[in-house]
Amino acid sequence: MTLYPHEHHGAWIHDNIIENTGWDGAQIGVTPKDCHFYRNTVKNVGTEGELYQQQGLQVGGASSCKIWGNTLLDGPTNGFFIFGAGHTQLYNNVVANFADSGIYINDQNLNMGSKIEVAHNTVISSGDWGIAVFGAALGPGFLRNNAVAGAGMAEIGIGGEVPEFIDEGNQTADDPDGFGFVDAAARDFHLTENSPLRNVGFPVPEYEIVDDHDGVPRDDGAPDVGAYEFTDTGSTSDTTTTDGTSTDGTSTDGTSEGPTSGPTSGPTSGPSSDSGDDTGVETNGSTGGNSDSESGAVSGSDGPTSSATASAGTDGGSTGADAATAGESETDASGCACSSDANATAAWPMLLVLVGFRRRKQGAVA
């Protein structure tokens, strides 16, 4: 008998310090509506060396999330691991010192056409790729205005026949010292006055990012690249408006309200783009992953894959649930069904054993 989990509609994870975790810093799965992960600090994760459980933040299970204003530091695999997610936005995040990729995006061979939109992130010191995007089943997403430096393989890798993926306004360097940060060694990635990242970005037409990681207003014509906008008045972490509501740094023109504050009300559903909205996710592909490697990359495909310790959750071409929110599946189905009449059956199996669950290690694709 196959058991399926319920969907989560509404998750707001914010203003936390998560550090020294044995497994992942955080996971989000099966959350196709109103998913927000913001202003968190996640550092020193995966200390137990548990295979597939060593990411800073893992998002999967067709979850559609807005992920902004976070700081992720120090881990043995990937910072952000976006693996089989729905429409998802990552912006104004700082990611440093992960042994695999700072941001790793893979469609998990799920034919959802998901838009993954990545803008204004600072990604420093990655063992493999700074930002890796893989999968022919992804929708038309983009990388815009990201500052990426110090990657072991390449600062940006886009492969696996990714369709219509825009690479625009990104700045890369072999050494983060070349970006003119205040103090890269001390992980202060604010910009100095002479930084080459200043005023070289492009507007993000899909959703206007009006503030930076600290809440500093961005130039709406030529913003600075990376998580921070230069200011000569000092940086601030105050992102509260005068009426007491929290802002996500995107435009609030009446069509794209940001999160609200207070214990009884969470954020509204983000900007007017397709990510993080209330429409649900409709999928038509197999959730198995069809992977012979530990990275989750489709075997035999070209393009970037995560290295051998990545949290793919594969087992001989089909996946089992990593943890309560891992969001991978052992059966073929058609996605996160509850949100759509076309998908009458949920696609994500219930985790039966929460503790001590291990999958055998697969050989990486040569």
Coordinates of C-alpha atoms in Angstrom, one line a residue:
M1 CA 0.0 0.0 0.0
T2 CA 1.4 3.4 -1.0
L3 CA 0.7 6.2 1.4
Y4 CA 0.9 9.9 0.3
P5 CA 1.5 13.0 2.4
H6 CA -0.7 16.0 2.5
E7 CA 0.4 19.2 0.9
H8 CA 1.5 22.2 3.0
H9 CA -0.2 25.4 2.0
G10 CA 1.5 28.2 3.8
A11 CA 5.0 27.9 5.3
W12 CA 6.9 31.0 6.7
I13 CA 10.3 30.1 8.0
H14 CA 12.2 33.3 8.9
D15 CA 14.6 35.1 11.3
N16 CA 16.2 31.9 12.6
I17 CA 19.8 31.0 13.4
I18 CA 20.4 27.4 12.4
E19 CA 23.9 26.1 13.1
N20 CA 26.0 23.0 13.8
T21 CA 23.4 20.6 12.5
G22 CA 24.2 16.9 12.0
W23 CA 22.1 16.7 8.9
D24 CA 20.7 19.4 6.6
G25 CA 20.2 22.9 7.9
A26 CA 16.6 22.8 6.6
Q27 CA 14.4 21.0 4.1
I28 CA 11.1 22.0 2.5
G29 CA 9.0 19.6 0.6
V30 CA 5.4 19.3 -0.8
T31 CA 4.7 23.0 -0.3
P32 CA 3.3 24.3 -3.6
K33 CA 1.5 27.4 -2.1
D34 CA 2.7 30.3 0.1
C35 CA 6.2 29.0 0.8
H36 CA 8.6 31.6 2.2
F37 CA 12.1 31.1 3.6
Y38 CA 13.7 34.4 4.5
R39 CA 16.2 36.3 6.8
N40 CA 17.6 33.1 8.2
T41 CA 21.3 32.3 9.0
V42 CA 22.3 28.7 8.3
K43 CA 25.8 27.6 9.0
N44 CA 28.0 24.6 9.6
V45 CA 25.6 22.0 8.5
G46 CA 25.9 18.2 7.8
T47 CA 28.4 17.6 10.6
E48 CA 27.5 13.9 10.9
G49 CA 28.4 13.1 7.3
E50 CA 25.1 11.4 6.7
L51 CA 24.8 10.7 2.9
Y52 CA 22.2 12.8 1.2
Q53 CA 21.6 14.9 4.3
Q54 CA 24.3 17.6 4.2
Q55 CA 22.7 20.6 2.4
G56 CA 22.2 24.1 3.7
L57 CA 18.7 24.3 2.5
Q58 CA 17.0 21.6 0.3
V59 CA 13.8 22.4 -1.5
G60 CA 11.9 19.7 -3.5
G61 CA 8.7 17.9 -3.7
A62 CA 7.3 20.4 -6.3
S63 CA 7.5 23.1 -3.6
S64 CA 7.2 26.7 -5.0
C65 CA 9.1 29.0 -2.7
K66 CA 10.4 32.5 -2.3
I67 CA 13.8 32.4 -0.7
W68 CA 15.4 35.7 0.1
G69 CA 17.7 37.6 2.4
N70 CA 19.4 34.4 3.9
T71 CA 23.0 33.8 4.8
L72 CA 24.3 30.3 4.3
L73 CA 27.8 29.4 5.4
D74 CA 30.0 26.3 5.6
G75 CA 28.8 22.9 4.5
P76 CA 30.2 19.6 3.0
T77 CA 28.0 19.6 -0.1
N78 CA 25.6 22.4 -1.5
G79 CA 24.3 25.6 0.0
F80 CA 20.9 25.8 -1.8
F81 CA 19.9 22.5 -3.3
I82 CA 16.8 23.1 -5.5
F83 CA 16.0 19.6 -6.6
G84 CA 12.6 18.8 -8.2
A85 CA 11.0 22.1 -7.0
G86 CA 8.2 24.0 -8.6
H87 CA 8.4 27.7 -9.5
T88 CA 10.9 29.1 -7.1
Q89 CA 12.7 32.4 -6.6
L90 CA 16.1 33.0 -4.9
Y91 CA 17.3 36.5 -4.4
N92 CA 19.4 38.7 -2.1
N93 CA 21.1 35.6 -0.5
V94 CA 24.7 35.2 0.6
V95 CA 26.3 31.8 0.2
A96 CA 29.9 31.0 1.1
N97 CA 32.2 28.0 1.6
F98 CA 30.3 24.9 0.5
A99 CA 32.3 22.0 -0.8
D100 CA 30.1 21.3 -3.8
S101 CA 28.0 24.1 -5.3
G102 CA 26.8 27.3 -3.7
I103 CA 23.5 27.0 -5.5
Y104 CA 22.6 23.7 -7.3
I105 CA 19.4 23.5 -9.4
N106 CA 18.2 20.2 -11.0
D107 CA 14.8 19.3 -12.4
Q108 CA 15.0 15.8 -11.0
N109 CA 13.7 14.7 -14.4
L110 CA 10.3 16.0 -13.4
N111 CA 8.4 17.5 -16.4
M112 CA 6.9 20.4 -14.5
G113 CA 8.3 23.2 -16.6
S114 CA 9.3 24.9 -13.4
K115 CA 10.7 28.5 -13.5
I116 CA 13.7 28.8 -11.2
E117 CA 14.5 32.5 -11.0
V118 CA 17.9 33.4 -9.3
A119 CA 18.9 37.1 -8.9
H120 CA 21.1 39.3 -6.8
N121 CA 22.9 36.5 -4.9
T122 CA 26.5 36.6 -3.7
V123 CA 28.1 33.1 -4.0
I124 CA 31.7 32.7 -2.7
S125 CA 34.1 29.8 -2.4
S126 CA 32.4 26.7 -3.8
G127 CA 34.3 23.5 -4.3
D128 CA 32.6 22.7 -7.6
W129 CA 30.2 25.3 -9.3
G130 CA 29.2 28.5 -7.8
I131 CA 25.8 28.2 -9.4
A132 CA 24.9 25.0 -11.3
V133 CA 21.7 24.7 -13.4
F134 CA 20.8 21.3 -14.9
G135 CA 17.8 19.7 -16.6
A136 CA 15.9 19.8 -19.9
A137 CA 12.6 19.7 -18.0
L138 CA 13.0 23.1 -16.4
G139 CA 10.9 26.0 -17.6
P140 CA 12.3 29.4 -18.8
G141 CA 14.1 30.7 -15.7
F142 CA 17.0 33.0 -15.3
L143 CA 20.2 33.9 -13.5
R144 CA 20.5 37.7 -13.2
N145 CA 22.9 40.0 -11.3
N146 CA 24.6 37.3 -9.3
A147 CA 28.2 37.8 -8.0
V148 CA 30.0 34.5 -8.1
A149 CA 33.7 34.0 -7.2
G150 CA 36.2 31.4 -6.1
A151 CA 34.6 28.2 -7.6
G152 CA 36.7 25.1 -8.0
M153 CA 35.2 24.1 -11.3
A154 CA 33.4 27.1 -12.8
E155 CA 31.5 30.0 -11.3
I156 CA 28.4 29.4 -13.4
G157 CA 27.5 26.1 -15.1
I158 CA 24.4 25.7 -17.2
G159 CA 23.9 22.4 -19.0
G160 CA 21.8 19.3 -19.6
E161 CA 19.9 21.1 -22.4
V162 CA 18.3 23.6 -20.1
P163 CA 15.7 25.5 -22.3
E164 CA 15.4 29.3 -22.5
F165 CA 17.5 29.9 -19.4
I166 CA 18.7 33.5 -19.3
D167 CA 22.2 34.3 -18.1
E168 CA 22.4 38.1 -17.8
G169 CA 24.2 40.6 -15.7
N170 CA 26.1 38.1 -13.7
Q171 CA 29.7 38.9 -12.6
T172 CA 32.3 36.2 -12.0
A173 CA 35.9 36.2 -10.6
D174 CA 38.5 33.6 -9.7
D175 CA 39.2 35.5 -6.5
P176 CA 36.6 37.2 -4.4
D177 CA 39.1 40.0 -3.6
G178 CA 38.6 41.2 -7.1
F179 CA 35.0 42.2 -6.3
G180 CA 36.0 45.0 -3.9
F181 CA 34.2 43.6 -0.9
V182 CA 34.7 45.4 2.5
D183 CA 36.5 42.3 3.9
A184 CA 36.1 39.0 2.0
A185 CA 38.3 37.1 4.4
A186 CA 36.0 38.1 7.3
R187 CA 33.0 37.4 5.1
D188 CA 31.8 40.9 4.9
F189 CA 30.6 41.0 1.4
H190 CA 29.3 44.6 1.4
L191 CA 30.6 46.7 -1.4
T192 CA 33.3 49.3 -1.2
E193 CA 32.9 52.5 -3.2
N194 CA 35.3 51.3 -5.9
S195 CA 33.7 47.8 -6.3
P196 CA 33.4 46.7 -9.9
L197 CA 30.0 45.3 -9.0
R198 CA 28.5 48.7 -8.7
N199 CA 25.9 49.9 -11.2
V200 CA 26.5 47.1 -13.7
G201 CA 23.3 45.1 -13.1
F202 CA 20.1 44.9 -15.1
P203 CA 16.5 45.4 -14.0
V204 CA 14.7 42.2 -13.3
P205 CA 11.4 42.6 -15.2
E206 CA 9.7 39.5 -13.9
Y207 CA 9.6 41.0 -10.4
E208 CA 11.1 44.2 -9.2
I209 CA 13.7 43.8 -6.4
V210 CA 13.5 47.1 -4.6
D211 CA 15.8 46.4 -1.6
D212 CA 19.0 44.5 -1.0
H213 CA 19.9 41.9 1.6
D214 CA 20.0 44.6 4.3
G215 CA 16.9 46.5 3.2
V216 CA 19.0 49.2 1.4
P217 CA 17.1 50.5 -1.6
R218 CA 18.4 49.4 -5.0
D219 CA 18.9 51.5 -8.1
D220 CA 16.0 50.7 -10.3
G221 CA 17.9 51.3 -13.5
A222 CA 21.4 49.9 -12.9
P223 CA 21.5 48.1 -9.6
D224 CA 24.6 46.7 -8.0
V225 CA 25.4 43.0 -8.6
G226 CA 25.2 40.6 -5.8
A227 CA 23.2 40.6 -2.5
Y228 CA 24.3 44.1 -1.4
E229 CA 23.7 47.5 -2.9
F230 CA 26.5 50.0 -2.0
T231 CA 25.6 52.7 0.5
D232 CA 27.8 55.3 2.0
T233 CA 25.6 55.7 5.1
G234 CA 26.4 52.2 6.5
S235 CA 24.4 49.0 6.1
T236 CA 21.3 48.1 8.0
S237 CA 19.5 44.9 8.7
D238 CA 16.2 46.7 9.5
T239 CA 13.6 45.6 6.9
T240 CA 10.6 46.9 8.8
T241 CA 8.5 49.6 7.3
T242 CA 7.0 52.5 9.2
D243 CA 3.6 50.7 9.5
G244 CA 5.2 47.7 11.2
T245 CA 5.0 45.3 8.3
S246 CA 8.0 43.3 7.1
T247 CA 9.1 43.7 3.5
D248 CA 10.6 41.1 1.2
G249 CA 12.4 43.6 -0.9
T250 CA 10.1 43.3 -3.9
S251 CA 7.7 45.8 -5.4
T252 CA 4.6 46.5 -3.4
D253 CA 2.5 48.2 -6.1
G254 CA -0.7 46.4 -5.2
T255 CA 0.0 43.3 -7.2
S256 CA 2.9 41.9 -5.3
E257 CA 2.5 42.3 -1.6
G258 CA 5.4 41.2 0.6
P259 CA 5.2 39.3 3.9
T260 CA 3.3 40.7 6.8
S261 CA 4.5 40.5 10.4
G262 CA 2.9 39.3 13.6
P263 CA 2.2 35.9 15.1
T264 CA -1.2 35.4 13.6
S265 CA -0.6 36.3 9.9
G266 CA 2.1 35.1 7.6
P267 CA 3.3 36.6 4.3
T268 CA 1.0 37.0 1.3
S269 CA 1.9 35.2 -1.9
G270 CA 4.8 37.3 -3.2
P271 CA 5.3 39.2 -6.4
S272 CA 3.1 38.8 -9.4
S273 CA 5.3 36.2 -11.1
D274 CA 4.5 32.5 -11.1
S275 CA 6.6 31.6 -8.1
G276 CA 5.2 31.2 -4.7
D277 CA 1.7 31.9 -5.8
D278 CA -1.6 30.3 -5.0
T279 CA -2.1 28.4 -8.2
G280 CA -0.5 25.2 -7.2
V281 CA 1.8 23.1 -9.4
E282 CA 0.6 20.8 -12.2
T283 CA 3.1 18.2 -13.3
N284 CA 3.1 15.5 -15.9
G285 CA 6.4 13.7 -15.4
S286 CA 7.8 10.8 -13.4
T287 CA 9.0 11.6 -10.0
G288 CA 11.6 8.9 -10.0
G289 CA 14.6 11.0 -11.0
N290 CA 16.0 8.3 -13.3
S291 CA 19.5 8.8 -12.0
D292 CA 22.3 6.4 -11.6
S293 CA 24.5 8.9 -9.8
E294 CA 24.4 10.4 -6.3
S295 CA 24.1 13.9 -7.7
G296 CA 20.6 13.5 -9.1
A297 CA 21.7 14.5 -12.6
V298 CA 20.1 12.4 -15.4
S299 CA 22.5 9.8 -16.4
G300 CA 24.0 10.1 -19.9
S301 CA 23.2 13.9 -20.0
D302 CA 25.6 16.7 -20.5
G303 CA 26.0 19.6 -18.1
P304 CA 26.8 20.2 -14.5
T305 CA 26.1 17.6 -11.8
S306 CA 26.8 17.8 -8.1
S307 CA 29.7 15.8 -6.7
A308 CA 29.4 12.4 -5.1
T309 CA 28.2 13.5 -1.7
A310 CA 25.2 15.6 -3.0
S311 CA 21.8 15.0 -1.5
A312 CA 20.1 13.4 -4.4
G313 CA 18.1 10.7 -2.6
T314 CA 18.4 8.3 -5.5
D315 CA 18.4 4.5 -5.2
G316 CA 19.0 2.6 -8.5
G317 CA 17.0 5.1 -10.5
S318 CA 14.1 5.6 -8.1
T319 CA 14.0 7.7 -5.0
G320 CA 12.8 7.3 -1.5
A321 CA 12.0 10.1 0.9
D322 CA 15.0 11.5 2.6
A323 CA 13.2 12.9 5.6
A324 CA 9.8 14.2 6.5
T325 CA 10.2 17.1 3.9
A326 CA 12.6 15.7 1.4
G327 CA 10.0 15.5 -1.3
E328 CA 11.3 12.6 -3.5
S329 CA 9.2 9.7 -4.7
E330 CA 9.5 6.0 -5.3
T331 CA 6.6 5.8 -7.8
D332 CA 5.7 7.3 -11.1
A333 CA 2.9 9.8 -10.6
S334 CA 1.9 13.2 -11.9
G335 CA 3.0 15.7 -9.3
C336 CA 1.6 17.5 -6.4
A337 CA -2.0 16.4 -7.1
C338 CA -4.2 18.0 -4.5
S339 CA -3.9 21.5 -6.1
S340 CA -5.2 20.5 -9.5
D341 CA -8.2 18.5 -10.9
A342 CA -5.8 17.1 -13.5
N343 CA -3.7 15.6 -10.8
A344 CA -6.2 13.6 -8.6
T345 CA -3.5 11.7 -6.8
A346 CA -0.6 13.1 -4.8
A347 CA 2.8 12.3 -6.1
W348 CA 4.9 12.2 -3.0
P349 CA 5.0 9.1 -0.7
M350 CA 4.7 9.4 3.0
L351 CA 7.9 8.8 4.9
L352 CA 7.5 5.6 6.8
V353 CA 10.7 5.6 8.9
L354 CA 12.0 9.0 10.1
V355 CA 15.2 8.0 11.9
G356 CA 18.0 5.8 10.8
F357 CA 16.8 5.6 7.2
R358 CA 19.8 5.0 4.9
R359 CA 20.0 4.2 1.2
R360 CA 22.8 2.4 -0.4
K361 CA 25.4 4.5 -2.0
Q362 CA 25.3 4.6 -5.8
G363 CA 28.4 4.9 -8.0
A364 CA 28.7 8.3 -9.6
V365 CA 28.3 8.6 -13.4
A366 CA 31.7 8.8 -15.0

